[in-house]
One Martini backbone bead per residue (centre of mass of N, CA, C, O) as a GRO file, in nm:
protein
  301
    1MET     BB    1  -3.353   5.942   0.798
    2LYS     BB    2  -3.270   5.681   0.974
    3SER     BB    3  -3.408   5.448   1.145
    4ILE     BB    4  -3.399   5.277   1.433
    5LYS     BB    5  -3.464   5.008   1.313
    6TYR     BB    6  -3.227   5.001   1.111
    7LYS     BB    7  -2.997   5.037   1.313
    8ILE     BB    8  -3.049   4.785   1.477
    9LEU     BB    9  -3.032   4.580   1.256
   10VAL     BB   10  -2.748   4.641   1.145
   11GLY     BB   11  -2.593   4.619   1.413
   12MET     BB   12  -2.668   4.328   1.487
   13LEU     BB   13  -2.576   4.182   1.221
   14SER     BB   14  -2.285   4.273   1.226
   15VAL     BB   15  -2.202   4.138   1.487
   16VAL     BB   16  -2.279   3.854   1.407
   17LEU     BB   17  -2.110   3.830   1.149
   18PHE     BB   18  -1.834   3.887   1.270
   19GLY     BB   19  -1.835   3.671   1.492
   20SER     BB   20  -1.886   3.418   1.313
   21THR     BB   21  -1.648   3.457   1.116
   22LEU     BB   22  -1.420   3.458   1.330
   23ILE     BB   23  -1.475   3.178   1.441
   24GLY     BB   24  -1.440   3.023   1.170
   25ILE     BB   25  -1.147   3.103   1.114
   26ILE     BB   26  -1.019   3.006   1.375
   27THR     BB   27  -1.110   2.708   1.347
   28ALA     BB   28  -0.967   2.652   1.076
   29LEU     BB   29  -0.678   2.721   1.160
   30LEU     BB   30  -0.661   2.519   1.397
   31ASN     BB   31  -0.714   2.269   1.232
   32ALA     BB   32  -0.487   2.293   1.028
   33GLY     BB   33  -0.253   2.309   1.238
   34GLY     BB   34  -0.325   2.037   1.371
   35ILE     BB   35  -0.270   1.856   1.127
   36ASP     BB   36   0.026   1.932   1.079
   37THR     BB   37   0.127   1.846   1.360
   38LEU     BB   38   0.027   1.557   1.352
   39MET     BB   39   0.185   1.464   1.099
   40GLN     BB   40   0.465   1.525   1.207
   41LYS     BB   41   0.440   1.340   1.466
   42THR     BB   42   0.380   1.078   1.293
   43LEU     BB   43   0.596   1.058   1.057
   44GLY     BB   44   0.858   1.066   1.206
   45PRO     BB   45   0.846   0.800   1.379
   46ALA     BB   46   0.759   0.611   1.138
   47THR     BB   47   1.024   0.639   0.972
   48HIS     BB   48   1.222   0.539   1.187
   49MET     BB   49   1.093   0.261   1.223
   50ALA     BB   50   1.126   0.175   0.926
   51ALA     BB   51   1.435   0.206   0.916
   52ASP     BB   52   1.491  -0.005   1.138
   53ALA     BB   53   1.361  -0.247   0.988
   54VAL     BB   54   1.556  -0.247   0.746
   55GLN     BB   55   1.820  -0.268   0.907
   56TRP     BB   56   1.762  -0.530   1.050
   57LYS     BB   57   1.743  -0.701   0.796
   58MET     BB   58   2.031  -0.630   0.686
   59ASP     BB   59   2.196  -0.721   0.933
   60ASN     BB   60   2.132  -1.020   0.898
   61TYR     BB   61   2.278  -1.049   0.635
   62TRP     BB   62   2.557  -0.950   0.720
   63THR     BB   63   2.613  -1.153   0.947
   64ALA     BB   64   2.609  -1.405   0.774
   65LEU     BB   65   2.851  -1.316   0.589
   66GLN     BB   66   3.058  -1.268   0.816
   67GLU     BB   67   3.063  -1.565   0.911
   68ALA     BB   68   3.151  -1.687   0.639
   69ALA     BB   69   3.420  -1.513   0.605
   70ALA     BB   70   3.538  -1.650   0.886
   71SER     BB   71   3.541  -1.920   0.769
   72ASP     BB   72   3.743  -2.178   0.666
   73ILE     BB   73   3.599  -2.272   0.405
   74PHE     BB   74   3.600  -1.991   0.267
   75ARG     BB   75   3.905  -1.914   0.307
   76ASN     BB   76   4.028  -2.210   0.174
   77SER     BB   77   3.847  -2.232  -0.067
   78ASP     BB   78   3.747  -2.277  -0.365
   79PRO     BB   79   3.485  -2.144  -0.534
   80THR     BB   80   3.438  -2.458  -0.682
   81ALA     BB   81   3.418  -2.631  -0.448
   82PRO     BB   82   3.226  -2.902  -0.350
   83GLU     BB   83   3.232  -2.851  -0.031
   84LEU     BB   84   3.086  -2.560  -0.063
   85VAL     BB   85   2.795  -2.604  -0.162
   86PRO     BB   86   2.630  -2.693   0.097
   87VAL     BB   87   2.704  -2.439   0.256
   88ARG     BB   88   2.580  -2.233   0.070
   89ASP     BB   89   2.288  -2.351   0.071
   90GLU     BB   90   2.241  -2.331   0.379
   91ILE     BB   91   2.275  -2.025   0.410
   92ALA     BB   92   2.056  -1.941   0.208
   93ALA     BB   93   1.813  -2.092   0.345
   94ARG     BB   94   1.848  -1.965   0.643
   95ASN     BB   95   1.859  -1.633   0.528
   96GLY     BB   96   1.717  -1.563   0.234
   97PHE     BB   97   1.880  -1.631  -0.002
   98ILE     BB   98   1.925  -1.698  -0.332
   99TYR     BB   99   2.246  -1.685  -0.301
  100VAL     BB  100   2.584  -1.825  -0.257
  101GLY     BB  101   2.935  -1.712  -0.266
  102LYS     BB  102   3.265  -1.699  -0.421
  103MET     BB  103   3.552  -1.487  -0.442
  104ASP     BB  104   3.843  -1.422  -0.540
  105ALA     BB  105   4.100  -1.192  -0.580
  106SER     BB  106   4.035  -1.199  -0.911
  107GLY     BB  107   3.698  -1.273  -0.941
  108TYR     BB  108   3.652  -1.562  -0.914
  109SER     BB  109   3.371  -1.779  -0.923
  110SER     BB  110   3.126  -2.015  -0.841
  111THR     BB  111   3.017  -1.997  -1.149
  112GLY     BB  112   3.298  -1.975  -1.339
  113TYR     BB  113   3.327  -1.666  -1.331
  114SER     BB  114   3.437  -1.338  -1.400
  115TYR     BB  115   3.407  -1.019  -1.179
  116ALA     BB  116   3.647  -0.801  -1.193
  117ASP     BB  117   3.479  -0.557  -1.346
  118GLU     BB  118   3.291  -0.513  -1.135
  119ASP     BB  119   3.197  -0.273  -0.923
  120TYR     BB  120   3.148  -0.435  -0.659
  121PHE     BB  121   3.427  -0.571  -0.654
  122GLN     BB  122   3.607  -0.320  -0.661
  123LYS     BB  123   3.491  -0.181  -0.405
  124CYS     BB  124   3.552  -0.409  -0.202
  125LYS     BB  125   3.856  -0.428  -0.261
  126ALA     BB  126   3.939  -0.125  -0.205
  127THR     BB  127   3.796  -0.105   0.099
  128MET     BB  128   3.747  -0.368   0.271
  129GLN     BB  129   3.423  -0.356   0.264
  130PRO     BB  130   3.117  -0.363   0.275
  131TYR     BB  131   2.896  -0.427  -0.014
  132ILE     BB  132   2.640  -0.281  -0.229
  133SER     BB  133   2.459  -0.293  -0.488
  134ASP     BB  134   2.285  -0.208  -0.718
  135ILE     BB  135   2.006  -0.234  -0.864
  136MET     BB  136   1.894  -0.539  -1.036
  137ASN     BB  137   1.843  -0.744  -1.325
  138ASP     BB  138   1.850  -1.112  -1.352
  139GLY     BB  139   1.576  -1.179  -1.548
  140SER     BB  140   1.337  -1.219  -1.298
  141GLN     BB  141   1.456  -0.997  -1.087
  142MET     BB  142   1.508  -0.781  -0.828
  143VAL     BB  143   1.847  -0.710  -0.708
  144PHE     BB  144   2.103  -0.772  -0.465
  145ILE     BB  145   2.457  -0.744  -0.398
  146LEU     BB  146   2.646  -0.894  -0.147
  147GLU     BB  147   2.969  -0.798   0.016
  148MET     BB  148   3.227  -0.989   0.185
  149PRO     BB  149   3.530  -0.967   0.298
  150ILE     BB  150   3.845  -1.140   0.279
  151ILE     BB  151   4.087  -1.135   0.539
  152LYS     BB  152   4.451  -1.166   0.506
  153GLU     BB  153   4.691  -1.016   0.663
  154GLY     BB  154   4.550  -0.734   0.554
  155ARG     BB  155   4.433  -0.878   0.290
  156PHE     BB  156   4.282  -0.928   0.004
  157ASP     BB  157   4.098  -1.269  -0.049
  158GLY     BB  158   3.815  -1.192  -0.120
  159LEU     BB  159   3.459  -1.304  -0.130
  160VAL     BB  160   3.133  -1.288  -0.006
  161TYR     BB  161   2.824  -1.364  -0.170
  162ALA     BB  162   2.482  -1.227  -0.217
  163GLY     BB  163   2.144  -1.269  -0.297
  164ILE     BB  164   1.865  -1.033  -0.304
  165SER     BB  165   1.548  -0.944  -0.286
  166ALA     BB  166   1.366  -0.642  -0.340
  167ASP     BB  167   1.082  -0.727  -0.220
  168PHE     BB  168   1.125  -0.665   0.088
  169LEU     BB  169   1.067  -0.362   0.058
  170THR     BB  170   0.781  -0.380  -0.038
  171ASP     BB  171   0.671  -0.533   0.212
  172ILE     BB  172   0.722  -0.290   0.399
  173VAL     BB  173   0.589  -0.030   0.250
  174VAL     BB  174   0.291  -0.139   0.202
  175ASN     BB  175   0.230  -0.096   0.531
  176LEU     BB  176   0.285   0.241   0.546
  177ALA     BB  177   0.044   0.356   0.447
  178MET     BB  178  -0.148   0.671   0.454
  179GLY     BB  179  -0.409   0.599   0.344
  180ASP     BB  180  -0.521   0.581   0.017
  181ASP     BB  181  -0.292   0.807  -0.102
  182GLY     BB  182  -0.055   0.675   0.030
  183VAL     BB  183   0.310   0.639   0.056
  184ALA     BB  184   0.605   0.434   0.036
  185TYR     BB  185   0.971   0.479   0.013
  186VAL     BB  186   1.289   0.385  -0.140
  187LEU     BB  187   1.622   0.511  -0.150
  188ASP     BB  188   1.906   0.551  -0.289
  189ASN     BB  189   2.216   0.727  -0.332
  190ARG     BB  190   2.084   0.834  -0.629
  191GLY     BB  191   1.745   0.836  -0.618
  192TYR     BB  192   1.637   0.558  -0.649
  193VAL     BB  193   1.372   0.346  -0.659
  194ILE     BB  194   1.365   0.034  -0.442
  195GLY     BB  195   1.080   0.096  -0.292
  196HIS     BB  196   0.739  -0.011  -0.378
  197ARG     BB  197   0.412  -0.095  -0.426
  198ASP     BB  198   0.497  -0.032  -0.723
  199SER     BB  199   0.700  -0.225  -0.914
  200SER     BB  200   0.730  -0.040  -1.173
  201VAL     BB  201   0.895   0.186  -1.036
  202VAL     BB  202   1.148   0.008  -0.996
  203VAL     BB  203   1.193  -0.115  -1.283
  204GLU     BB  204   1.206   0.187  -1.423
  205GLY     BB  205   1.382   0.385  -1.246
  206SER     BB  206   1.289   0.597  -1.050
  207ASN     BB  207   1.390   0.966  -1.074
  208MET     BB  208   1.332   1.285  -0.959
  209ILE     BB  209   1.605   1.425  -0.994
  210GLU     BB  210   1.628   1.371  -1.297
  211ALA     BB  211   1.342   1.458  -1.396
  212ALA     BB  212   1.371   1.769  -1.302
  213LYS     BB  213   1.564   1.857  -1.542
  214THR     BB  214   1.280   1.848  -1.744
  215ASP     BB  215   1.072   1.902  -1.482
  216ASP     BB  216   0.960   2.161  -1.291
  217SER     BB  217   0.721   2.018  -1.127
  218LEU     BB  218   0.960   1.834  -0.958
  219ALA     BB  219   1.136   2.015  -0.770
  220ASP     BB  220   1.027   1.954  -0.479
  221VAL     BB  221   1.077   1.649  -0.485
  222ALA     BB  222   1.382   1.666  -0.551
  223ALA     BB  223   1.468   1.827  -0.299
  224LEU     BB  224   1.381   1.613  -0.092
  225ASN     BB  225   1.545   1.375  -0.212
  226GLN     BB  226   1.818   1.512  -0.172
  227ARG     BB  227   1.807   1.504   0.139
  228MET     BB  228   1.791   1.198   0.162
  229ILE     BB  229   2.073   1.122   0.020
  230GLN     BB  230   2.223   1.301   0.251
  231GLY     BB  231   2.095   1.185   0.541
  232GLU     BB  232   1.836   1.306   0.619
  233ALA     BB  233   1.596   1.420   0.867
  234GLY     BB  234   1.227   1.474   0.833
  235PHE     BB  235   0.998   1.737   0.715
  236GLY     BB  236   0.756   1.779   0.444
  237THR     BB  237   0.661   1.928   0.125
  238TYR     BB  238   0.463   1.851  -0.181
  239LYS     BB  239   0.387   1.850  -0.524
  240PHE     BB  240   0.185   1.574  -0.670
  241TYR     BB  241  -0.028   1.541  -0.906
  242GLY     BB  242  -0.211   1.787  -0.761
  243ASP     BB  243  -0.095   1.702  -0.467
  244ASN     BB  244  -0.049   1.758  -0.147
  245LYS     BB  245   0.233   1.662   0.062
  246PHE     BB  246   0.322   1.468   0.322
  247VAL     BB  247   0.674   1.425   0.454
  248GLY     BB  248   0.859   1.160   0.584
  249PHE     BB  249   1.216   1.120   0.676
  250ALA     BB  250   1.489   0.859   0.673
  251PRO     BB  251   1.764   0.699   0.741
  252ILE     BB  252   1.950   0.402   0.665
  253GLY     BB  253   2.138   0.211   0.833
  254GLY     BB  254   2.458   0.092   0.772
  255ASN     BB  255   2.584  -0.051   0.459
  256GLN     BB  256   2.347   0.138   0.349
  257ASN     BB  257   2.253   0.424   0.139
  258TRP     BB  258   1.953   0.479   0.259
  259SER     BB  259   1.601   0.588   0.223
  260ILE     BB  260   1.294   0.682   0.386
  261ALA     BB  261   0.938   0.736   0.298
  262ILE     BB  262   0.634   0.909   0.403
  263GLU     BB  263   0.324   0.962   0.233
  264ALA     BB  264   0.064   1.219   0.252
  265SER     BB  265  -0.251   1.343   0.191
  266GLN     BB  266  -0.387   1.648   0.231
  267ARG     BB  267  -0.665   1.612   0.104
  268GLU     BB  268  -0.749   1.370   0.280
  269PHE     BB  269  -0.685   1.494   0.577
  270LYS     BB  270  -0.856   1.778   0.497
  271SER     BB  271  -1.157   1.698   0.457
  272THR     BB  272  -1.262   1.774   0.741
  273LEU     BB  273  -1.204   2.078   0.706
  274ASP     BB  274  -1.407   2.128   0.480
  275ILE     BB  275  -1.653   2.047   0.644
  276SER     BB  276  -1.615   2.260   0.876
  277ILE     BB  277  -1.648   2.505   0.687
  278MET     BB  278  -1.929   2.447   0.586
  279LEU     BB  279  -2.063   2.441   0.867
  280SER     BB  280  -1.984   2.733   0.939
  281ILE     BB  281  -2.146   2.866   0.710
  282LEU     BB  282  -2.424   2.755   0.798
  283VAL     BB  283  -2.421   2.879   1.079
  284VAL     BB  284  -2.404   3.171   0.994
  285LEU     BB  285  -2.664   3.178   0.832
  286PHE     BB  286  -2.847   3.092   1.065
  287VAL     BB  287  -2.775   3.327   1.256
  288LEU     BB  288  -2.864   3.552   1.066
  289ALA     BB  289  -3.157   3.469   1.036
  290SER     BB  290  -3.225   3.473   1.337
  291SER     BB  291  -3.132   3.766   1.394
  292PHE     BB  292  -3.335   3.900   1.198
  293PHE     BB  293  -3.592   3.796   1.337
  294ILE     BB  294  -3.529   3.913   1.622
  295ALA     BB  295  -3.492   4.207   1.538
  296ILE     BB  296  -3.777   4.254   1.433
  297ARG     BB  297  -3.923   4.190   1.696
  298LEU     BB  298  -3.781   4.402   1.868
  299ASP     BB  299  -3.847   4.650   1.694
  300ARG     BB  300  -4.161   4.629   1.725
  301SER     BB  301  -4.150   4.656   2.044
   0.00000   0.00000   0.00000
């Protein structure tokens, strides 16, 4: 038969081990859940604020073009008229455009060339609504072309256009990164990255939705990006290059169908959780050792 000493020792250590382990598990789960909740509550408002910042910037551009399209000199002048040149230059300098010009109803432009076959001209003419082109490389930088229709007696009578640098999106998202491994990015309505702290991602035309068609490891990223281009707002997770990510996302309102996301590394933000788990294990071992010593002393007495 087992001695009373043995029974006391085993019983005491079992209770201590069970209790310490249970406390450690509960603490780890609460900490993990707390981090998830905190990130969701943080990323959600942050992405909406970032979306509002981009929309505010774009609304300023659109307002300037709307005022130009309503002015007599743009409505009544030929696209290449000399008197239009200083007005165009002044509007560009005042509002941060690369250039400003006019196209007539046939697509003839201030540059002296016809852009009648360009998609952005056709879309603006057909809808008679403000329109923004896809991101494009003009030979020296990535740009967007904004078009504001000129309407006379209910008919399309040309448009005012302006070029803006895509760098302003990079300037916005570069300051939104959370942690060392986090990034923020902007997608257009096709899923292409048009704003990122790494300009090469924009220049190379990164599109996770298209890439996932040949790379199954990108399926989760593509699914979340698909929700973004559909105009959803929310919070999600995905695995990207071996790291699980928290992601908050929101649509950018106005005349552009864009969406913005802020991504944070779970590994980085849960590193404190790993430390707490290690400390819990050390505490359990210390309590077991102490309990063993105390149990021996009590048993001898």
